[in-house]
């Protein structure tokens, strides 16, 4: 839901032929302004400037700029929707996740990611790539690969931010602890039951079980409908297992210190510290850290 007069509904497309007017060219593709419709020149200019500013923040060369919650990308993006969108994108293994991206925002608000979109090549359903054991953010950046996703420059940069690495790892582990794997497998079985009779009639009219519609529909080649159902559930199991280890590996040098959790401390060097500390407005606040800070580090981090 967006406000009819102050809200914006946007869509990023990698290819111009997938984009619709009114749109503008960004660094990595085209951004369509879907709503408001019609959009005024002033509104269009606002969106273009907002997206350009956000891009500059996330790709800033200085770590202390792009990772700063006040100066970097987090000042312009709704982080809850960003984390949810990214983790869901990796779970679904959607090859087109960085090809077409839906987003929305209110005027003078933050950019929100979602809803998930263009999932027909998700769940490892694409002949171009095998996304069981690779991250979307990294698979799209292979040197020499002919169908790169330019937006992956952004996702790779995000992974270099300890806050982002901690946040997506925590979200994934939370979903796993809540039973996301069992939930998804049950959902597949439920939908397979709903489609049990229609799928039989479908293949009588369109006998495509062992043929392909296009070059992107040849990844799996089974003889029965149930084999495709089993493949989907197997992918869910394998994908979540891979993501848990992959996220942990990329987050291994980060330490998240939460004021509400008692953590065992040990001597470590070369790690990134992400601290969550609640301050009260209007009064002096104190902070106690298990490591020393130089004067220059204090100025850099706290101003």
PDB file of C-alpha atoms in Angstrom:
ATOM      1  CA  UNK A   1       0.000   0.000   0.000  1.00  0.00           C
ATOM      2  CA  UNK A   2       1.314   3.439  -0.934  1.00  0.00           C
ATOM      3  CA  UNK A   3      -0.298   6.851  -0.564  1.00  0.00           C
ATOM      4  CA  UNK A   4      -2.144   7.847  -3.722  1.00  0.00           C
ATOM      5  CA  UNK A   5      -0.573  11.305  -3.804  1.00  0.00           C
ATOM      6  CA  UNK A   6       2.753  10.957  -1.974  1.00  0.00           C
ATOM      7  CA  UNK A   7       3.800   7.372  -2.693  1.00  0.00           C
ATOM      8  CA  UNK A   8       5.958   5.900  -5.452  1.00  0.00           C
ATOM      9  CA  UNK A   9       5.960   2.409  -6.930  1.00  0.00           C
ATOM     10  CA  UNK A  10       9.144   1.655  -8.874  1.00  0.00           C
ATOM     11  CA  UNK A  11      10.687  -1.194 -10.842  1.00  0.00           C
ATOM     12  CA  UNK A  12      14.308  -1.753 -11.802  1.00  0.00           C
ATOM     13  CA  UNK A  13      14.945  -3.631 -15.048  1.00  0.00           C
ATOM     14  CA  UNK A  14      18.330  -4.687 -16.351  1.00  0.00           C
ATOM     15  CA  UNK A  15      17.244  -4.617 -20.011  1.00  0.00           C
ATOM     16  CA  UNK A  16      15.679  -1.594 -21.707  1.00  0.00           C
ATOM     17  CA  UNK A  17      13.262  -3.755 -23.704  1.00  0.00           C
ATOM     18  CA  UNK A  18      11.793  -4.967 -20.382  1.00  0.00           C
ATOM     19  CA  UNK A  19      11.366  -1.422 -19.129  1.00  0.00           C
ATOM     20  CA  UNK A  20       8.335   0.818 -19.628  1.00  0.00           C
ATOM     21  CA  UNK A  21       7.878   4.569 -19.834  1.00  0.00           C
ATOM     22  CA  UNK A  22       8.194   6.743 -17.900  1.00  0.00           C
ATOM     23  CA  UNK A  23      11.666   5.590 -16.951  1.00  0.00           C
ATOM     24  CA  UNK A  24      15.214   6.826 -16.586  1.00  0.00           C
ATOM     25  CA  UNK A  25      18.601   5.208 -17.113  1.00  0.00           C
ATOM     26  CA  UNK A  26      20.521   4.358 -13.976  1.00  0.00           C
ATOM     27  CA  UNK A  27      24.049   3.020 -13.572  1.00  0.00           C
ATOM     28  CA  UNK A  28      22.923  -0.612 -13.897  1.00  0.00           C
ATOM     29  CA  UNK A  29      19.685  -0.490 -15.864  1.00  0.00           C
ATOM     30  CA  UNK A  30      16.386   1.314 -16.174  1.00  0.00           C
ATOM     31  CA  UNK A  31      14.083   2.442 -13.372  1.00  0.00           C
ATOM     32  CA  UNK A  32      10.374   2.628 -14.221  1.00  0.00           C
ATOM     33  CA  UNK A  33       8.081   4.941 -12.278  1.00  0.00           C
ATOM     34  CA  UNK A  34       4.892   2.858 -12.110  1.00  0.00           C
ATOM     35  CA  UNK A  35       3.029   5.106  -9.667  1.00  0.00           C
ATOM     36  CA  UNK A  36       1.892   7.834  -9.444  1.00  0.00           C
ATOM     37  CA  UNK A  37       0.267   7.611 -12.845  1.00  0.00           C
ATOM     38  CA  UNK A  38       0.580  10.083 -14.401  1.00  0.00           C
ATOM     39  CA  UNK A  39       3.792  11.272 -12.738  1.00  0.00           C
ATOM     40  CA  UNK A  40       4.625  14.976 -12.762  1.00  0.00           C
ATOM     41  CA  UNK A  41       7.986  16.324 -13.874  1.00  0.00           C
ATOM     42  CA  UNK A  42       8.713  17.324 -10.279  1.00  0.00           C
ATOM     43  CA  UNK A  43       7.918  13.837  -8.956  1.00  0.00           C
ATOM     44  CA  UNK A  44       9.964  12.168 -11.686  1.00  0.00           C
ATOM     45  CA  UNK A  45      12.954  14.387 -10.906  1.00  0.00           C
ATOM     46  CA  UNK A  46      12.627  13.594  -7.192  1.00  0.00           C
ATOM     47  CA  UNK A  47      12.774   9.838  -7.822  1.00  0.00           C
ATOM     48  CA  UNK A  48      15.726  10.145 -10.187  1.00  0.00           C
ATOM     49  CA  UNK A  49      17.714  12.210  -7.711  1.00  0.00           C
ATOM     50  CA  UNK A  50      16.812   9.870  -4.840  1.00  0.00           C
ATOM     51  CA  UNK A  51      17.995   6.750  -6.709  1.00  0.00           C
ATOM     52  CA  UNK A  52      21.196   8.464  -7.859  1.00  0.00           C
ATOM     53  CA  UNK A  53      21.972   9.569  -4.304  1.00  0.00           C
ATOM     54  CA  UNK A  54      21.306   6.070  -2.948  1.00  0.00           C
ATOM     55  CA  UNK A  55      23.567   4.507  -5.565  1.00  0.00           C
ATOM     56  CA  UNK A  56      26.373   6.912  -4.692  1.00  0.00           C
ATOM     57  CA  UNK A  57      26.016   6.110  -1.002  1.00  0.00           C
ATOM     58  CA  UNK A  58      26.144   2.333  -1.341  1.00  0.00           C
ATOM     59  CA  UNK A  59      29.064   2.446  -3.781  1.00  0.00           C
ATOM     60  CA  UNK A  60      31.076   5.058  -1.911  1.00  0.00           C
ATOM     61  CA  UNK A  61      34.758   4.156  -1.919  1.00  0.00           C
ATOM     62  CA  UNK A  62      35.159   4.997   1.769  1.00  0.00           C
ATOM     63  CA  UNK A  63      33.957   2.277   4.144  1.00  0.00           C
ATOM     64  CA  UNK A  64      33.223   4.910   6.786  1.00  0.00           C
ATOM     65  CA  UNK A  65      30.804   6.532   4.340  1.00  0.00           C
ATOM     66  CA  UNK A  66      28.804   3.678   2.816  1.00  0.00           C
ATOM     67  CA  UNK A  67      28.631   1.627   6.044  1.00  0.00           C
ATOM     68  CA  UNK A  68      27.692   4.626   8.213  1.00  0.00           C
ATOM     69  CA  UNK A  69      23.980   4.385   9.137  1.00  0.00           C
ATOM     70  CA  UNK A  70      23.665   8.200   8.872  1.00  0.00           C
ATOM     71  CA  UNK A  71      25.746   8.850   5.746  1.00  0.00           C
ATOM     72  CA  UNK A  72      25.574   5.563   3.848  1.00  0.00           C
ATOM     73  CA  UNK A  73      22.903   3.454   2.177  1.00  0.00           C
ATOM     74  CA  UNK A  74      21.028   2.715   5.411  1.00  0.00           C
ATOM     75  CA  UNK A  75      20.020   6.366   5.619  1.00  0.00           C
ATOM     76  CA  UNK A  76      18.037   5.905   2.380  1.00  0.00           C
ATOM     77  CA  UNK A  77      16.869   2.263   2.449  1.00  0.00           C
ATOM     78  CA  UNK A  78      14.351   0.539   4.687  1.00  0.00           C
ATOM     79  CA  UNK A  79      16.703  -2.065   6.128  1.00  0.00           C
ATOM     80  CA  UNK A  80      14.003  -4.492   7.319  1.00  0.00           C
ATOM     81  CA  UNK A  81      12.638  -4.879   3.785  1.00  0.00           C
ATOM     82  CA  UNK A  82      16.181  -5.033   2.352  1.00  0.00           C
ATOM     83  CA  UNK A  83      17.162  -7.915   4.639  1.00  0.00           C
ATOM     84  CA  UNK A  84      13.900  -9.795   4.059  1.00  0.00           C
ATOM     85  CA  UNK A  85      14.135  -9.322   0.289  1.00  0.00           C
ATOM     86  CA  UNK A  86      17.743 -10.466   0.065  1.00  0.00           C
ATOM     87  CA  UNK A  87      17.372 -13.547   2.281  1.00  0.00           C
ATOM     88  CA  UNK A  88      14.198 -14.588   0.459  1.00  0.00           C
ATOM     89  CA  UNK A  89      15.978 -14.075  -2.866  1.00  0.00           C
ATOM     90  CA  UNK A  90      18.788 -16.404  -1.853  1.00  0.00           C
ATOM     91  CA  UNK A  91      16.402 -19.050  -0.455  1.00  0.00           C
ATOM     92  CA  UNK A  92      14.423 -19.148  -3.706  1.00  0.00           C
ATOM     93  CA  UNK A  93      17.600 -19.226  -5.797  1.00  0.00           C
ATOM     94  CA  UNK A  94      15.968 -16.839  -8.244  1.00  0.00           C
ATOM     95  CA  UNK A  95      18.243 -16.194 -11.216  1.00  0.00           C
ATOM     96  CA  UNK A  96      16.226 -13.119 -12.201  1.00  0.00           C
ATOM     97  CA  UNK A  97      16.178 -11.564  -8.735  1.00  0.00           C
ATOM     98  CA  UNK A  98      18.738  -8.934  -9.780  1.00  0.00           C
ATOM     99  CA  UNK A  99      17.260  -8.623 -13.282  1.00  0.00           C
ATOM    100  CA  UNK A 100      13.875  -7.226 -12.228  1.00  0.00           C
ATOM    101  CA  UNK A 101      13.394  -5.641  -8.805  1.00  0.00           C
ATOM    102  CA  UNK A 102      10.180  -4.187  -7.406  1.00  0.00           C
ATOM    103  CA  UNK A 103      10.395  -1.405  -4.826  1.00  0.00           C
ATOM    104  CA  UNK A 104       8.315   1.423  -3.359  1.00  0.00           C
ATOM    105  CA  UNK A 105       8.591   4.429  -1.070  1.00  0.00           C
ATOM    106  CA  UNK A 106       6.787   7.447   0.319  1.00  0.00           C
ATOM    107  CA  UNK A 107       7.925  10.990  -0.462  1.00  0.00           C
ATOM    108  CA  UNK A 108      10.696  11.917   2.002  1.00  0.00           C
ATOM    109  CA  UNK A 109      10.713   8.285   3.144  1.00  0.00           C
ATOM    110  CA  UNK A 110      13.063   5.358   2.641  1.00  0.00           C
ATOM    111  CA  UNK A 111      13.203   2.963  -0.283  1.00  0.00           C
ATOM    112  CA  UNK A 112      11.534  -0.398   0.465  1.00  0.00           C
ATOM    113  CA  UNK A 113      12.376  -3.584  -1.410  1.00  0.00           C
ATOM    114  CA  UNK A 114       9.597  -5.899  -2.553  1.00  0.00           C
ATOM    115  CA  UNK A 115       7.456  -7.671  -3.316  1.00  0.00           C
ATOM    116  CA  UNK A 116       9.386 -10.656  -4.697  1.00  0.00           C
ATOM    117  CA  UNK A 117       8.995 -10.763  -8.455  1.00  0.00           C
ATOM    118  CA  UNK A 118       9.763 -12.709 -11.623  1.00  0.00           C
ATOM    119  CA  UNK A 119      10.135 -16.119  -9.931  1.00  0.00           C
ATOM    120  CA  UNK A 120       9.637 -18.372 -12.969  1.00  0.00           C
ATOM    121  CA  UNK A 121      13.390 -19.001 -13.104  1.00  0.00           C
ATOM    122  CA  UNK A 122      13.625 -19.446  -9.347  1.00  0.00           C
ATOM    123  CA  UNK A 123      14.002 -22.663  -7.371  1.00  0.00           C
ATOM    124  CA  UNK A 124      16.847 -23.771  -9.679  1.00  0.00           C
ATOM    125  CA  UNK A 125      14.607 -23.771 -12.731  1.00  0.00           C
ATOM    126  CA  UNK A 126      17.028 -22.375 -15.293  1.00  0.00           C
ATOM    127  CA  UNK A 127      19.357 -24.035 -17.778  1.00  0.00           C
ATOM    128  CA  UNK A 128      21.870 -21.168 -17.631  1.00  0.00           C
ATOM    129  CA  UNK A 129      23.011 -21.708 -14.064  1.00  0.00           C
ATOM    130  CA  UNK A 130      22.929 -24.244 -11.246  1.00  0.00           C
ATOM    131  CA  UNK A 131      22.095 -22.275  -8.127  1.00  0.00           C
ATOM    132  CA  UNK A 132      22.054 -25.028  -5.520  1.00  0.00           C
ATOM    133  CA  UNK A 133      25.491 -24.208  -4.119  1.00  0.00           C
ATOM    134  CA  UNK A 134      26.192 -20.623  -5.167  1.00  0.00           C
ATOM    135  CA  UNK A 135      24.979 -17.253  -3.942  1.00  0.00           C
ATOM    136  CA  UNK A 136      22.968 -15.094  -6.334  1.00  0.00           C
ATOM    137  CA  UNK A 137      25.141 -12.131  -5.386  1.00  0.00           C
ATOM    138  CA  UNK A 138      28.310 -13.968  -6.481  1.00  0.00           C
ATOM    139  CA  UNK A 139      27.105 -16.084  -9.378  1.00  0.00           C
ATOM    140  CA  UNK A 140      26.104 -12.963 -11.232  1.00  0.00           C
ATOM    141  CA  UNK A 141      29.636 -11.562 -11.097  1.00  0.00           C
ATOM    142  CA  UNK A 142      31.672 -14.270 -12.822  1.00  0.00           C
ATOM    143  CA  UNK A 143      34.275 -12.680 -15.128  1.00  0.00           C
ATOM    144  CA  UNK A 144      33.585 -13.485 -18.760  1.00  0.00           C
ATOM    145  CA  UNK A 145      30.080 -14.785 -18.140  1.00  0.00           C
ATOM    146  CA  UNK A 146      27.834 -13.527 -20.931  1.00  0.00           C
ATOM    147  CA  UNK A 147      24.673 -12.791 -18.937  1.00  0.00           C
ATOM    148  CA  UNK A 148      25.957 -10.802 -15.981  1.00  0.00           C
ATOM    149  CA  UNK A 149      23.658  -9.031 -13.551  1.00  0.00           C
ATOM    150  CA  UNK A 150      25.231  -5.559 -13.136  1.00  0.00           C
ATOM    151  CA  UNK A 151      23.237  -4.957  -9.953  1.00  0.00           C
ATOM    152  CA  UNK A 152      25.376  -7.622  -8.279  1.00  0.00           C
ATOM    153  CA  UNK A 153      28.024  -4.935  -7.757  1.00  0.00           C
ATOM    154  CA  UNK A 154      25.654  -3.581  -5.123  1.00  0.00           C
ATOM    155  CA  UNK A 155      24.984  -6.914  -3.391  1.00  0.00           C
ATOM    156  CA  UNK A 156      28.694  -7.730  -3.277  1.00  0.00           C
ATOM    157  CA  UNK A 157      29.367  -4.341  -1.708  1.00  0.00           C
ATOM    158  CA  UNK A 158      26.644  -4.954   0.869  1.00  0.00           C
ATOM    159  CA  UNK A 159      28.284  -8.197   1.939  1.00  0.00           C
ATOM    160  CA  UNK A 160      31.431  -6.203   2.767  1.00  0.00           C
ATOM    161  CA  UNK A 161      29.463  -4.261   5.377  1.00  0.00           C
ATOM    162  CA  UNK A 162      29.686  -6.180   8.709  1.00  0.00           C
ATOM    163  CA  UNK A 163      26.255  -4.848   9.709  1.00  0.00           C
ATOM    164  CA  UNK A 164      24.631  -6.315   6.583  1.00  0.00           C
ATOM    165  CA  UNK A 165      26.481  -9.623   6.927  1.00  0.00           C
ATOM    166  CA  UNK A 166      25.335  -9.917  10.534  1.00  0.00           C
ATOM    167  CA  UNK A 167      21.764  -8.910   9.730  1.00  0.00           C
ATOM    168  CA  UNK A 168      21.177 -11.356   6.861  1.00  0.00           C
ATOM    169  CA  UNK A 169      22.876 -14.192   8.747  1.00  0.00           C
ATOM    170  CA  UNK A 170      20.713 -13.554  11.801  1.00  0.00           C
ATOM    171  CA  UNK A 171      17.557 -13.436   9.639  1.00  0.00           C
ATOM    172  CA  UNK A 172      18.412 -16.690   7.861  1.00  0.00           C
ATOM    173  CA  UNK A 173      19.161 -18.477  11.129  1.00  0.00           C
ATOM    174  CA  UNK A 174      15.928 -17.134  12.606  1.00  0.00           C
ATOM    175  CA  UNK A 175      13.938 -18.558   9.692  1.00  0.00           C
ATOM    176  CA  UNK A 176      15.729 -21.893   9.959  1.00  0.00           C
ATOM    177  CA  UNK A 177      15.029 -22.066  13.700  1.00  0.00           C
ATOM    178  CA  UNK A 178      11.351 -21.348  13.016  1.00  0.00           C
ATOM    179  CA  UNK A 179      11.168 -24.255  10.546  1.00  0.00           C
ATOM    180  CA  UNK A 180      11.314 -22.577   7.126  1.00  0.00           C
ATOM    181  CA  UNK A 181      12.473 -25.817   5.486  1.00  0.00           C
ATOM    182  CA  UNK A 182       9.529 -27.851   6.806  1.00  0.00           C
ATOM    183  CA  UNK A 183       7.129 -25.010   5.989  1.00  0.00           C
ATOM    184  CA  UNK A 184       8.261 -24.836   2.355  1.00  0.00           C
ATOM    185  CA  UNK A 185       8.203 -28.606   1.835  1.00  0.00           C
ATOM    186  CA  UNK A 186       4.685 -28.777   3.252  1.00  0.00           C
ATOM    187  CA  UNK A 187       3.668 -25.924   0.961  1.00  0.00           C
ATOM    188  CA  UNK A 188       4.998 -27.846  -2.054  1.00  0.00           C
ATOM    189  CA  UNK A 189       3.078 -30.978  -1.050  1.00  0.00           C
ATOM    190  CA  UNK A 190      -0.083 -28.939  -0.473  1.00  0.00           C
ATOM    191  CA  UNK A 191       0.091 -27.331  -3.909  1.00  0.00           C
ATOM    192  CA  UNK A 192       0.938 -30.661  -5.540  1.00  0.00           C
ATOM    193  CA  UNK A 193      -2.253 -32.086  -4.043  1.00  0.00           C
ATOM    194  CA  UNK A 194      -4.295 -29.175  -5.369  1.00  0.00           C
ATOM    195  CA  UNK A 195      -2.822 -29.701  -8.852  1.00  0.00           C
ATOM    196  CA  UNK A 196      -2.956 -33.503  -8.821  1.00  0.00           C
ATOM    197  CA  UNK A 197      -5.890 -33.785 -11.241  1.00  0.00           C
ATOM    198  CA  UNK A 198      -5.348 -30.598 -13.305  1.00  0.00           C
ATOM    199  CA  UNK A 199      -1.723 -31.511 -14.096  1.00  0.00           C
ATOM    200  CA  UNK A 200      -2.897 -34.827 -15.646  1.00  0.00           C
ATOM    201  CA  UNK A 201      -5.298 -33.005 -17.945  1.00  0.00           C
ATOM    202  CA  UNK A 202      -2.696 -30.346 -18.684  1.00  0.00           C
ATOM    203  CA  UNK A 203      -0.184 -32.820 -20.093  1.00  0.00           C
ATOM    204  CA  UNK A 204      -2.868 -34.445 -22.230  1.00  0.00           C
ATOM    205  CA  UNK A 205      -3.359 -31.160 -24.063  1.00  0.00           C
ATOM    206  CA  UNK A 206       0.243 -29.921 -23.918  1.00  0.00           C
ATOM    207  CA  UNK A 207       2.552 -32.966 -23.797  1.00  0.00           C
ATOM    208  CA  UNK A 208       5.675 -30.987 -22.930  1.00  0.00           C
ATOM    209  CA  UNK A 209       6.977 -33.282 -20.197  1.00  0.00           C
ATOM    210  CA  UNK A 210      10.017 -34.206 -22.244  1.00  0.00           C
ATOM    211  CA  UNK A 211      10.346 -31.159 -24.477  1.00  0.00           C
ATOM    212  CA  UNK A 212      11.323 -27.568 -23.876  1.00  0.00           C
ATOM    213  CA  UNK A 213       9.497 -24.301 -24.473  1.00  0.00           C
ATOM    214  CA  UNK A 214      12.697 -22.284 -24.750  1.00  0.00           C
ATOM    215  CA  UNK A 215      16.401 -22.551 -24.044  1.00  0.00           C
ATOM    216  CA  UNK A 216      15.739 -21.613 -20.409  1.00  0.00           C
ATOM    217  CA  UNK A 217      13.413 -24.515 -19.664  1.00  0.00           C
ATOM    218  CA  UNK A 218      15.767 -27.439 -20.103  1.00  0.00           C
ATOM    219  CA  UNK A 219      17.464 -27.691 -16.747  1.00  0.00           C
ATOM    220  CA  UNK A 220      15.419 -30.643 -15.484  1.00  0.00           C
ATOM    221  CA  UNK A 221      14.282 -33.460 -17.704  1.00  0.00           C
ATOM    222  CA  UNK A 222      12.051 -35.892 -15.819  1.00  0.00           C
ATOM    223  CA  UNK A 223       9.452 -38.351 -17.081  1.00  0.00           C
ATOM    224  CA  UNK A 224       6.834 -37.830 -14.379  1.00  0.00           C
ATOM    225  CA  UNK A 225       5.206 -34.903 -12.625  1.00  0.00           C
ATOM    226  CA  UNK A 226       6.045 -36.351  -9.214  1.00  0.00           C
ATOM    227  CA  UNK A 227       9.751 -36.249 -10.054  1.00  0.00           C
ATOM    228  CA  UNK A 228       9.534 -32.511 -10.540  1.00  0.00           C
ATOM    229  CA  UNK A 229       7.782 -32.189  -7.184  1.00  0.00           C
ATOM    230  CA  UNK A 230      10.520 -34.235  -5.510  1.00  0.00           C
ATOM    231  CA  UNK A 231      13.209 -32.153  -7.229  1.00  0.00           C
ATOM    232  CA  UNK A 232      11.702 -28.979  -5.816  1.00  0.00           C
ATOM    233  CA  UNK A 233      11.691 -30.343  -2.266  1.00  0.00           C
ATOM    234  CA  UNK A 234      15.247 -31.641  -2.642  1.00  0.00           C
ATOM    235  CA  UNK A 235      16.346 -28.199  -3.793  1.00  0.00           C
ATOM    236  CA  UNK A 236      14.780 -26.591  -0.716  1.00  0.00           C
ATOM    237  CA  UNK A 237      16.725 -28.951   1.560  1.00  0.00           C
ATOM    238  CA  UNK A 238      20.024 -28.546  -0.262  1.00  0.00           C
ATOM    239  CA  UNK A 239      19.690 -24.804  -0.745  1.00  0.00           C
ATOM    240  CA  UNK A 240      18.972 -23.978   2.895  1.00  0.00           C
ATOM    241  CA  UNK A 241      21.834 -26.212   4.034  1.00  0.00           C
ATOM    242  CA  UNK A 242      24.221 -24.471   1.649  1.00  0.00           C
ATOM    243  CA  UNK A 243      23.043 -20.989   2.615  1.00  0.00           C
ATOM    244  CA  UNK A 244      23.568 -21.634   6.312  1.00  0.00           C
ATOM    245  CA  UNK A 245      27.217 -22.542   5.772  1.00  0.00           C
ATOM    246  CA  UNK A 246      27.790 -19.890   3.082  1.00  0.00           C
ATOM    247  CA  UNK A 247      26.395 -17.068   5.220  1.00  0.00           C
ATOM    248  CA  UNK A 248      28.376 -18.242   8.253  1.00  0.00           C
ATOM    249  CA  UNK A 249      31.601 -18.339   6.217  1.00  0.00           C
ATOM    250  CA  UNK A 250      31.108 -14.758   5.005  1.00  0.00           C
ATOM    251  CA  UNK A 251      30.219 -13.591   8.493  1.00  0.00           C
ATOM    252  CA  UNK A 252      32.996 -15.396  10.360  1.00  0.00           C
ATOM    253  CA  UNK A 253      35.142 -12.308  10.989  1.00  0.00           C
ATOM    254  CA  UNK A 254      32.257 -10.235  12.317  1.00  0.00           C
ATOM    255  CA  UNK A 255      31.200 -10.018  15.942  1.00  0.00           C
ATOM    256  CA  UNK A 256      27.804  -8.619  16.877  1.00  0.00           C
ATOM    257  CA  UNK A 257      27.648  -7.156  20.386  1.00  0.00           C
ATOM    258  CA  UNK A 258      24.064  -6.751  21.545  1.00  0.00           C
ATOM    259  CA  UNK A 259      23.499  -4.964  24.838  1.00  0.00           C
ATOM    260  CA  UNK A 260      20.681  -7.373  25.689  1.00  0.00           C
ATOM    261  CA  UNK A 261      22.708 -10.571  25.385  1.00  0.00           C
ATOM    262  CA  UNK A 262      25.473 -11.878  27.637  1.00  0.00           C
ATOM    263  CA  UNK A 263      28.297 -12.961  25.381  1.00  0.00           C
ATOM    264  CA  UNK A 264      31.485 -14.830  26.318  1.00  0.00           C
ATOM    265  CA  UNK A 265      34.445 -12.655  25.359  1.00  0.00           C
ATOM    266  CA  UNK A 266      37.771 -13.983  24.176  1.00  0.00           C
ATOM    267  CA  UNK A 267      40.871 -12.293  22.869  1.00  0.00           C
ATOM    268  CA  UNK A 268      40.679 -11.880  19.089  1.00  0.00           C
ATOM    269  CA  UNK A 269      42.442  -9.804  16.482  1.00  0.00           C
ATOM    270  CA  UNK A 270      41.355  -8.787  12.999  1.00  0.00           C
ATOM    271  CA  UNK A 271      37.592  -8.952  13.565  1.00  0.00           C
ATOM    272  CA  UNK A 272      34.857  -6.432  12.780  1.00  0.00           C
ATOM    273  CA  UNK A 273      32.696  -5.308  15.685  1.00  0.00           C
ATOM    274  CA  UNK A 274      29.053  -4.352  15.175  1.00  0.00           C
ATOM    275  CA  UNK A 275      27.586  -2.827  18.309  1.00  0.00           C
ATOM    276  CA  UNK A 276      23.924  -2.320  19.153  1.00  0.00           C
ATOM    277  CA  UNK A 277      23.602   0.200  21.950  1.00  0.00           C
ATOM    278  CA  UNK A 278      20.515   2.216  22.919  1.00  0.00           C
ATOM    279  CA  UNK A 279      21.092   5.811  23.975  1.00  0.00           C
ATOM    280  CA  UNK A 280      18.641   8.131  25.717  1.00  0.00           C
ATOM    281  CA  UNK A 281      17.960  11.502  24.130  1.00  0.00           C
ATOM    282  CA  UNK A 282      18.795  14.736  25.906  1.00  0.00           C
ATOM    283  CA  UNK A 283      21.293  13.364  28.434  1.00  0.00           C
ATOM    284  CA  UNK A 284      24.881  12.155  28.446  1.00  0.00           C
ATOM    285  CA  UNK A 285      25.257   8.413  27.789  1.00  0.00           C
ATOM    286  CA  UNK A 286      28.140   6.157  28.697  1.00  0.00           C
ATOM    287  CA  UNK A 287      29.454   3.127  26.856  1.00  0.00           C
ATOM    288  CA  UNK A 288      31.846   0.385  27.974  1.00  0.00           C
ATOM    289  CA  UNK A 289      33.696  -1.656  25.344  1.00  0.00           C
ATOM    290  CA  UNK A 290      35.874  -4.759  25.741  1.00  0.00           C
ATOM    291  CA  UNK A 291      38.632  -3.165  23.616  1.00  0.00           C
ATOM    292  CA  UNK A 292      40.478   0.169  23.430  1.00  0.00           C
ATOM    293  CA  UNK A 293      39.749   2.943  20.941  1.00  0.00           C
ATOM    294  CA  UNK A 294      42.165   5.613  19.800  1.00  0.00           C
ATOM    295  CA  UNK A 295      41.130   9.279  19.625  1.00  0.00           C
ATOM    296  CA  UNK A 296      40.945   9.099  15.813  1.00  0.00           C
ATOM    297  CA  UNK A 297      38.775   5.958  15.923  1.00  0.00           C
ATOM    298  CA  UNK A 298      36.368   7.626  18.345  1.00  0.00           C
ATOM    299  CA  UNK A 299      36.029  10.655  16.061  1.00  0.00           C
ATOM    300  CA  UNK A 300      35.603   8.466  12.959  1.00  0.00           C
ATOM    301  CA  UNK A 301      32.853   6.318  14.495  1.00  0.00           C
ATOM    302  CA  UNK A 302      31.020   8.721  16.763  1.00  0.00           C
ATOM    303  CA  UNK A 303      31.727  12.090  15.208  1.00  0.00           C
TER     304      UNK A 303
END
